[in-house]
Short mmCIF file of C-alpha atoms and ligand atoms in Angstrom, two decimals:
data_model
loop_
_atom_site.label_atom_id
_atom_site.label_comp_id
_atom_site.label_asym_id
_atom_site.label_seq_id
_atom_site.Cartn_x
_atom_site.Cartn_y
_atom_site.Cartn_z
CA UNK A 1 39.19 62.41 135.88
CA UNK A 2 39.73 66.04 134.20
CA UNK A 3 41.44 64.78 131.09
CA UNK A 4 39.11 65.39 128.02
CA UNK A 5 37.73 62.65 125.89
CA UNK A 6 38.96 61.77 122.44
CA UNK A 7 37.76 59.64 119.64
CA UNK A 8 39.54 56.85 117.83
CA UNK A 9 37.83 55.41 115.03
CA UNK A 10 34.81 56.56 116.16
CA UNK A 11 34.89 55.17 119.65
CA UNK A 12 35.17 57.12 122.55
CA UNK A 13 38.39 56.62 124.38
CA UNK A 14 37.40 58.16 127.59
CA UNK A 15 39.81 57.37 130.97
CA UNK A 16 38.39 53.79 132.07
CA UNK A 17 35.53 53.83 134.37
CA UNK A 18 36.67 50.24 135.37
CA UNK A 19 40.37 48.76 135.25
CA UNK A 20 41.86 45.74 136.12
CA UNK A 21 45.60 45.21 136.19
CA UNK A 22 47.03 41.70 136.01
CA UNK A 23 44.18 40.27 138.17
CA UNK A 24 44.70 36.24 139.31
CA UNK A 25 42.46 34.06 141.68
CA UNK A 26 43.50 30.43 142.83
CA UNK A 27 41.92 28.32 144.26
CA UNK A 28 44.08 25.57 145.75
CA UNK A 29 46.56 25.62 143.47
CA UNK A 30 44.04 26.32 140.33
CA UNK A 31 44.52 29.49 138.52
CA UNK A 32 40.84 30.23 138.08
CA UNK A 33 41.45 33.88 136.71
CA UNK A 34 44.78 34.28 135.48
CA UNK A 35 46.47 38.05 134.90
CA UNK A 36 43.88 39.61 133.39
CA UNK A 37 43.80 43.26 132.38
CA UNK A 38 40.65 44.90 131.41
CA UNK A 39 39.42 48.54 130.79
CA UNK A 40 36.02 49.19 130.69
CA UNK A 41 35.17 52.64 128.91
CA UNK A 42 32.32 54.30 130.20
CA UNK A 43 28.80 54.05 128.73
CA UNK A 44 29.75 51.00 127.08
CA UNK A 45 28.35 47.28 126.91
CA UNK A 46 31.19 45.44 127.66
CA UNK A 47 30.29 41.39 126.91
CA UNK A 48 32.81 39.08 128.74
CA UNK A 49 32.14 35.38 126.91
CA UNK A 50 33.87 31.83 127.16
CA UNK A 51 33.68 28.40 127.44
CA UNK A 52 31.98 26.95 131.03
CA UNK A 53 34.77 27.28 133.51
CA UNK A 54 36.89 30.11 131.81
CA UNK A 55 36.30 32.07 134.80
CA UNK A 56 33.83 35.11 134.20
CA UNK A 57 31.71 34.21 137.27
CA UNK A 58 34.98 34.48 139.47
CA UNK A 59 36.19 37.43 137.44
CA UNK A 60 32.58 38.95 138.46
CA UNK A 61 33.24 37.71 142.33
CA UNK A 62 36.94 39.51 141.95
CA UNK A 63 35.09 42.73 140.71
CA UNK A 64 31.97 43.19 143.03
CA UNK A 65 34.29 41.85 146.30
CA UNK A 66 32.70 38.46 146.82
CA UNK A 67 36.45 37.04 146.62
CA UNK A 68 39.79 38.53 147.45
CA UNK A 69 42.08 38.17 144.30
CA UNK A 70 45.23 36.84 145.24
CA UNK A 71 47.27 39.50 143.07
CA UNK A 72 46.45 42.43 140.89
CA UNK A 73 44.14 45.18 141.53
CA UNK A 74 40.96 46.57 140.62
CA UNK A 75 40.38 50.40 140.15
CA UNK A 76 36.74 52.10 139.82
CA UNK A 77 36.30 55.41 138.64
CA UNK A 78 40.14 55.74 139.14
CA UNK A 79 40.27 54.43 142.50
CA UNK A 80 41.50 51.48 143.88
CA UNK A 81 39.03 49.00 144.90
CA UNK A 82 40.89 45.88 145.64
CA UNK A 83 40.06 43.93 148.36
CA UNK A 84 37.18 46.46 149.36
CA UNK A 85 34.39 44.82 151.01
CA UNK A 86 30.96 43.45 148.77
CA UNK A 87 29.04 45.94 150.19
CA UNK A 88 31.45 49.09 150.24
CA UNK A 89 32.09 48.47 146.63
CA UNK A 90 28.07 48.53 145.90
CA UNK A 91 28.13 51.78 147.58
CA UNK A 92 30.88 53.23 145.55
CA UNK A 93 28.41 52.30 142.62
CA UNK A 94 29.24 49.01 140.74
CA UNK A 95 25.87 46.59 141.57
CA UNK A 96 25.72 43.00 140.40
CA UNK A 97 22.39 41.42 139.40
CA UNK A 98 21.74 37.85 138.59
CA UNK A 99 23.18 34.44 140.01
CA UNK A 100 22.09 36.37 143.18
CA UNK A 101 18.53 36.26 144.59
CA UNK A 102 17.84 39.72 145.45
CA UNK A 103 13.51 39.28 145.77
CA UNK A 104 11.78 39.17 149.01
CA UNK A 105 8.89 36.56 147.24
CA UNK A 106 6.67 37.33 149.93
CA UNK A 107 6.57 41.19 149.16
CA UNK A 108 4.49 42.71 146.36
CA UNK A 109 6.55 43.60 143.25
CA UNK A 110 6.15 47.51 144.10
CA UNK A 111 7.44 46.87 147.28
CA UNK A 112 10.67 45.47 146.20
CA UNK A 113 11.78 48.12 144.43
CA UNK A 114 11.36 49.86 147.42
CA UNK A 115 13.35 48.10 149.35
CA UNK A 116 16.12 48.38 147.00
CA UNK A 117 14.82 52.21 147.11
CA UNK A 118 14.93 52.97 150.73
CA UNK A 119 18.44 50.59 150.96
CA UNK A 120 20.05 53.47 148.91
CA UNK A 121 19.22 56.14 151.26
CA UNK A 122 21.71 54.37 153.77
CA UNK A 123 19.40 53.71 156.93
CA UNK A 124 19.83 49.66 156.93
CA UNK A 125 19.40 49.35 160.00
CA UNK A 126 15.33 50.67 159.71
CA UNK A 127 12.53 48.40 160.03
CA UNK A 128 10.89 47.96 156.67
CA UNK A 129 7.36 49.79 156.95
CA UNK A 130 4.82 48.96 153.46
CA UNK A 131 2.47 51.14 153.09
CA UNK A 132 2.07 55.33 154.11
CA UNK A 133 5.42 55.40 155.50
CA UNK A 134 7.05 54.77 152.36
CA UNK A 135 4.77 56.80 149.44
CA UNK A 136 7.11 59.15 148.60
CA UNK A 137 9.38 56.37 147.20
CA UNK A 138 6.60 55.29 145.27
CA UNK A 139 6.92 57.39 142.23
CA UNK A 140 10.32 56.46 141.47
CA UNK A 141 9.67 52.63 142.13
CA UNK A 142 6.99 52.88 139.52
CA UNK A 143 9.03 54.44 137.24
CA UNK A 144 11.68 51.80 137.76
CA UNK A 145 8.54 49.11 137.02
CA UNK A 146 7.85 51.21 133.92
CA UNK A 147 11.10 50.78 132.73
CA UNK A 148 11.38 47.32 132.98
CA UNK A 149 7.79 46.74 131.77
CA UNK A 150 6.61 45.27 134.94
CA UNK A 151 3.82 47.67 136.35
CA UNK A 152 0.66 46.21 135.38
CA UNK A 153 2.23 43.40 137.84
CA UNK A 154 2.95 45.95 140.45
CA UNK A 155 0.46 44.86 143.14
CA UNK A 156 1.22 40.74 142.63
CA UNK A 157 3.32 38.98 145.01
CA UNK A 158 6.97 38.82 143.45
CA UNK A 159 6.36 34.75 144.34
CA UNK A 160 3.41 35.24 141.44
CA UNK A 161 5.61 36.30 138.53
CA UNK A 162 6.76 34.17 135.99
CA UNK A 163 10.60 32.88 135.81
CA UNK A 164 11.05 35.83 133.10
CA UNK A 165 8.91 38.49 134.85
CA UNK A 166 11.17 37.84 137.86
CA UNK A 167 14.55 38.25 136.67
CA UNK A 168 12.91 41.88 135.15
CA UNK A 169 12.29 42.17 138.71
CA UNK A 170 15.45 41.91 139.87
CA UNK A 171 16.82 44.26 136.93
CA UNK A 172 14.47 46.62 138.35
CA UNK A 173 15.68 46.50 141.79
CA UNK A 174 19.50 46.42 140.94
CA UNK A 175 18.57 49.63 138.71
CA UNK A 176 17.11 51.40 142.05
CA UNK A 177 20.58 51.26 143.65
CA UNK A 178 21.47 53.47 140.85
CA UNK A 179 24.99 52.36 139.58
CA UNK A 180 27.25 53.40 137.38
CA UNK A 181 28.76 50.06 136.64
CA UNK A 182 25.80 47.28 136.53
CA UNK A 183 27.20 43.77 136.48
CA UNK A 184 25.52 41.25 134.43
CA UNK A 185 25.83 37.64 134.77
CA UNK A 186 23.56 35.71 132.17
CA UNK A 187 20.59 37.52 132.42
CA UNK A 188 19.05 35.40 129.68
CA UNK A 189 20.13 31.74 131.49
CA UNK A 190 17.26 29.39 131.15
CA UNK A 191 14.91 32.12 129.21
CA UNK A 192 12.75 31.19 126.22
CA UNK A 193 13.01 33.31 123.21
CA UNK A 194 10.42 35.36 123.90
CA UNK A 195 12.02 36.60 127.30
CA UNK A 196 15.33 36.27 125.71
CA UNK A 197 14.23 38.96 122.91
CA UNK A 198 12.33 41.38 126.27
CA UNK A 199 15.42 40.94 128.37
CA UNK A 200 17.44 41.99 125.63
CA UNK A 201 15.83 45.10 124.40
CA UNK A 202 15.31 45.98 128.04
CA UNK A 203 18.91 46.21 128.68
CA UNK A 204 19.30 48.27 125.63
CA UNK A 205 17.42 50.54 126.90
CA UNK A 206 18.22 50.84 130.87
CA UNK A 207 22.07 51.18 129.15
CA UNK A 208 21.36 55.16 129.00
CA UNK A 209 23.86 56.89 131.72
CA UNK A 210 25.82 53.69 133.17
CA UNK A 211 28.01 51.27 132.11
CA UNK A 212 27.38 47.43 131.76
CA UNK A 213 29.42 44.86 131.78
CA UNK A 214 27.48 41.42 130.75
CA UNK A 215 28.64 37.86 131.28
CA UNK A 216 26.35 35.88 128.25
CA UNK A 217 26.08 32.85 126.90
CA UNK A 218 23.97 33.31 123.78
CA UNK A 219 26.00 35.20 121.21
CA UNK A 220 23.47 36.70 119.75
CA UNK A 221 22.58 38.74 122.79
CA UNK A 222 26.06 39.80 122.52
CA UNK A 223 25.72 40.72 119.21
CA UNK A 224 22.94 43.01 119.46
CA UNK A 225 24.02 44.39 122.66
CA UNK A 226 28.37 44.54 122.97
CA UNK A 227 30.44 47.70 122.07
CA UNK A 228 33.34 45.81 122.98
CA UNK A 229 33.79 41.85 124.11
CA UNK A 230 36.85 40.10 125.95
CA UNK A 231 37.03 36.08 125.40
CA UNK A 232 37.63 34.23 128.41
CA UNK A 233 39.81 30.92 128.31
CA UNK A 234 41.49 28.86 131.21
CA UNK A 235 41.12 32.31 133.40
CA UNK A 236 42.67 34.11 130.53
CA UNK A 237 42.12 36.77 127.86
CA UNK A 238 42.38 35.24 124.80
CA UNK A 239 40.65 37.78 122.26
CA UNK A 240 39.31 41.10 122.59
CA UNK A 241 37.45 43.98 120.30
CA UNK A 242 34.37 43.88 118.31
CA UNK A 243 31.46 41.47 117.73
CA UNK A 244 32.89 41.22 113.98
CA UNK A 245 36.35 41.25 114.97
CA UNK A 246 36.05 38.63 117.73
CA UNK A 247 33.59 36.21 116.10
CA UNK A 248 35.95 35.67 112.84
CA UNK A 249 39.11 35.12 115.32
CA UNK A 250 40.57 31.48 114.96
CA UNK A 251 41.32 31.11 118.54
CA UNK A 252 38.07 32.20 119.70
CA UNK A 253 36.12 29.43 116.92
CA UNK A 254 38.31 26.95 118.48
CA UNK A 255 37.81 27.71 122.00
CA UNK A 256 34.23 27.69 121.41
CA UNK A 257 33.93 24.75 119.30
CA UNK A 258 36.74 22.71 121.64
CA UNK A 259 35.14 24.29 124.95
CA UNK A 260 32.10 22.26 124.68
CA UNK A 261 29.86 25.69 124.41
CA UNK A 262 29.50 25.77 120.68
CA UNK A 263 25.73 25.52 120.33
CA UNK A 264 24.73 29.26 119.93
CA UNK A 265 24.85 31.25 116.73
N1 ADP B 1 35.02 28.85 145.25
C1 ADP B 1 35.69 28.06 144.41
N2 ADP B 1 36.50 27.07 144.88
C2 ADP B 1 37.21 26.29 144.05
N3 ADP B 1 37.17 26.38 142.70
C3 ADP B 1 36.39 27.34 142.17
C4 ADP B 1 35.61 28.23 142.98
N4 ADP B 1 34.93 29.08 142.17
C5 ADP B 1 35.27 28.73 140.92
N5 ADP B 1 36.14 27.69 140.91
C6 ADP B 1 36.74 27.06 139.72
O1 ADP B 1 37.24 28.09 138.90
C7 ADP B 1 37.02 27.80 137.53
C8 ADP B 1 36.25 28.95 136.89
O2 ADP B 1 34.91 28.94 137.36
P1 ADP B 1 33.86 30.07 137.00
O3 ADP B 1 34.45 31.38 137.29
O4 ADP B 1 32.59 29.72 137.68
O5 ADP B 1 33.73 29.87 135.42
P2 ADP B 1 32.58 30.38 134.40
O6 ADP B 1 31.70 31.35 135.10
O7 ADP B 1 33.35 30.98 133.27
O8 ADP B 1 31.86 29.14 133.96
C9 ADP B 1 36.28 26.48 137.48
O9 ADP B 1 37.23 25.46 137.24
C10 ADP B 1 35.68 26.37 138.86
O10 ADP B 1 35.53 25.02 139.23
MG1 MG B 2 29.59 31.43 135.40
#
């Protein structure tokens, strides 16, 4: 940290807040994620596409600590992370959400978020107490809601909510941890259009402050939201830079329409 910002062509070229150096994964024998380098600026929306099997769910496991590369390193914030512990790494501020089931169903929607509220304050091991015990985290849970749209459905069982409403939810209570570095991994998988289009502005707008790095499917998503996009293939980087720059890339038109994942925009 300490070294100033400067601009390229407009974009900022701040020091990383995330960097990976030569980062593989096997798995018996299989090079799932194969020496790949990445640098995340901060404040950005970083979109990491590619065909089913190019390896951005394991690339997400490498990053949030769910599995141990087998070389390479990670740094965060320009420390090294690598090999650091699921949990420890969500402390240090990098918070994955999707692909993981993070509601209690059986807990209103207001108490969720304070859940994910009262987790951050580091006393785990305290019984969860609804009600009086808890009203001073209410304000900023309904703010959270706010943001996410979902507080005229504060008071419903999260079990109520519909497929869409619940992965708002759980945007919500990944947001309440606070991270820097929020890790998205298809938030608009098996979404209509009409959630697709609320999902979408609603990460434009919890963007302000933190960095996101998105794992998405539908390439129009990406459009709308990317500053910057790597392409994924056979656990390698193929292509990386712009929406326009990336989309127009031979390589990446072939991977797409040879990877069997060619029916988006
Ligand atoms: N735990 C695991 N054990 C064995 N193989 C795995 C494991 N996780 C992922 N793989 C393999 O690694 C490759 C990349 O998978 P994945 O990261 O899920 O791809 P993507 O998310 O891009 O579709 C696939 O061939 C998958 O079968
Ligand atoms: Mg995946």
């Amino acid at each position: 940290m300490g070294r100033p910002a400067r601009k390229q062509n407009g974009v900022s070229s701040a020091l990383p807040i995330l960097e990976t150096r030569d980062l593989s994964k096997s798995f018996a024998g299989y090079c799932a994620v194969d020496g790949v380098s990445l640098s995340i600026a901060p404040g950005t929306i970083h979109a990491i596409i590619g065909p089913n099997g190019a390896g951005k769910t394991t690339l997400f496991n490498l990053l949030s600590g769910f599995v141990v590369p087998t070389s390479g390193s990670v740094a965060f914030e320009g420390r090294d992370i690598t090999g650091l512990a699921p949990h420890k790494i969500a402390r240090r501020g990098i918070v994955r959400s999707f692909q993981i089931n993070s509601i209690f169903p059986h807990l209103t929607v207001l108490d969720n978020v304070k859940v994910s509220l009262e987790s951050k304050t580091e006393l785990p091991s305290r019984f969860w107490l609804p009600g009086s015990a808890t009203n001073r985290l209410d304000e900023r849970a309904l703010e959270l809601l706010a943001d996410v749209g979902l507080e005229p459905e504060k008071d419903l069982l999260a079990a109520q909510l519909s497929y869409g409403r619940k992965r708002a939810l759980e945007l919500a209570i990944s947001l309440a941890q606070d991270p820097a570095l929020l890790l998205l991994d298809e938030p608009t998988a098996g979404m209509g259009p009409q959630d697709v289009g609320r999902i979408t502005q609603l990460i434009g707008r919890i963007r302000a402050g933190r960095t996101i790095v998105l794992v998405e499917h539908n390439l129009n998503v990406v459009a709308d939201l990317s500053d910057c996009i790597t392409v994924l293939q056979r656990g390698k980087v193929l292509v990386e830079g712009t929406y326009a720059d990336v989309r127009r890339d031979p390589r990446v038109i072939d991977a797409y329409l040879g990877g069997g994942a060619g029916s988006h925009a």
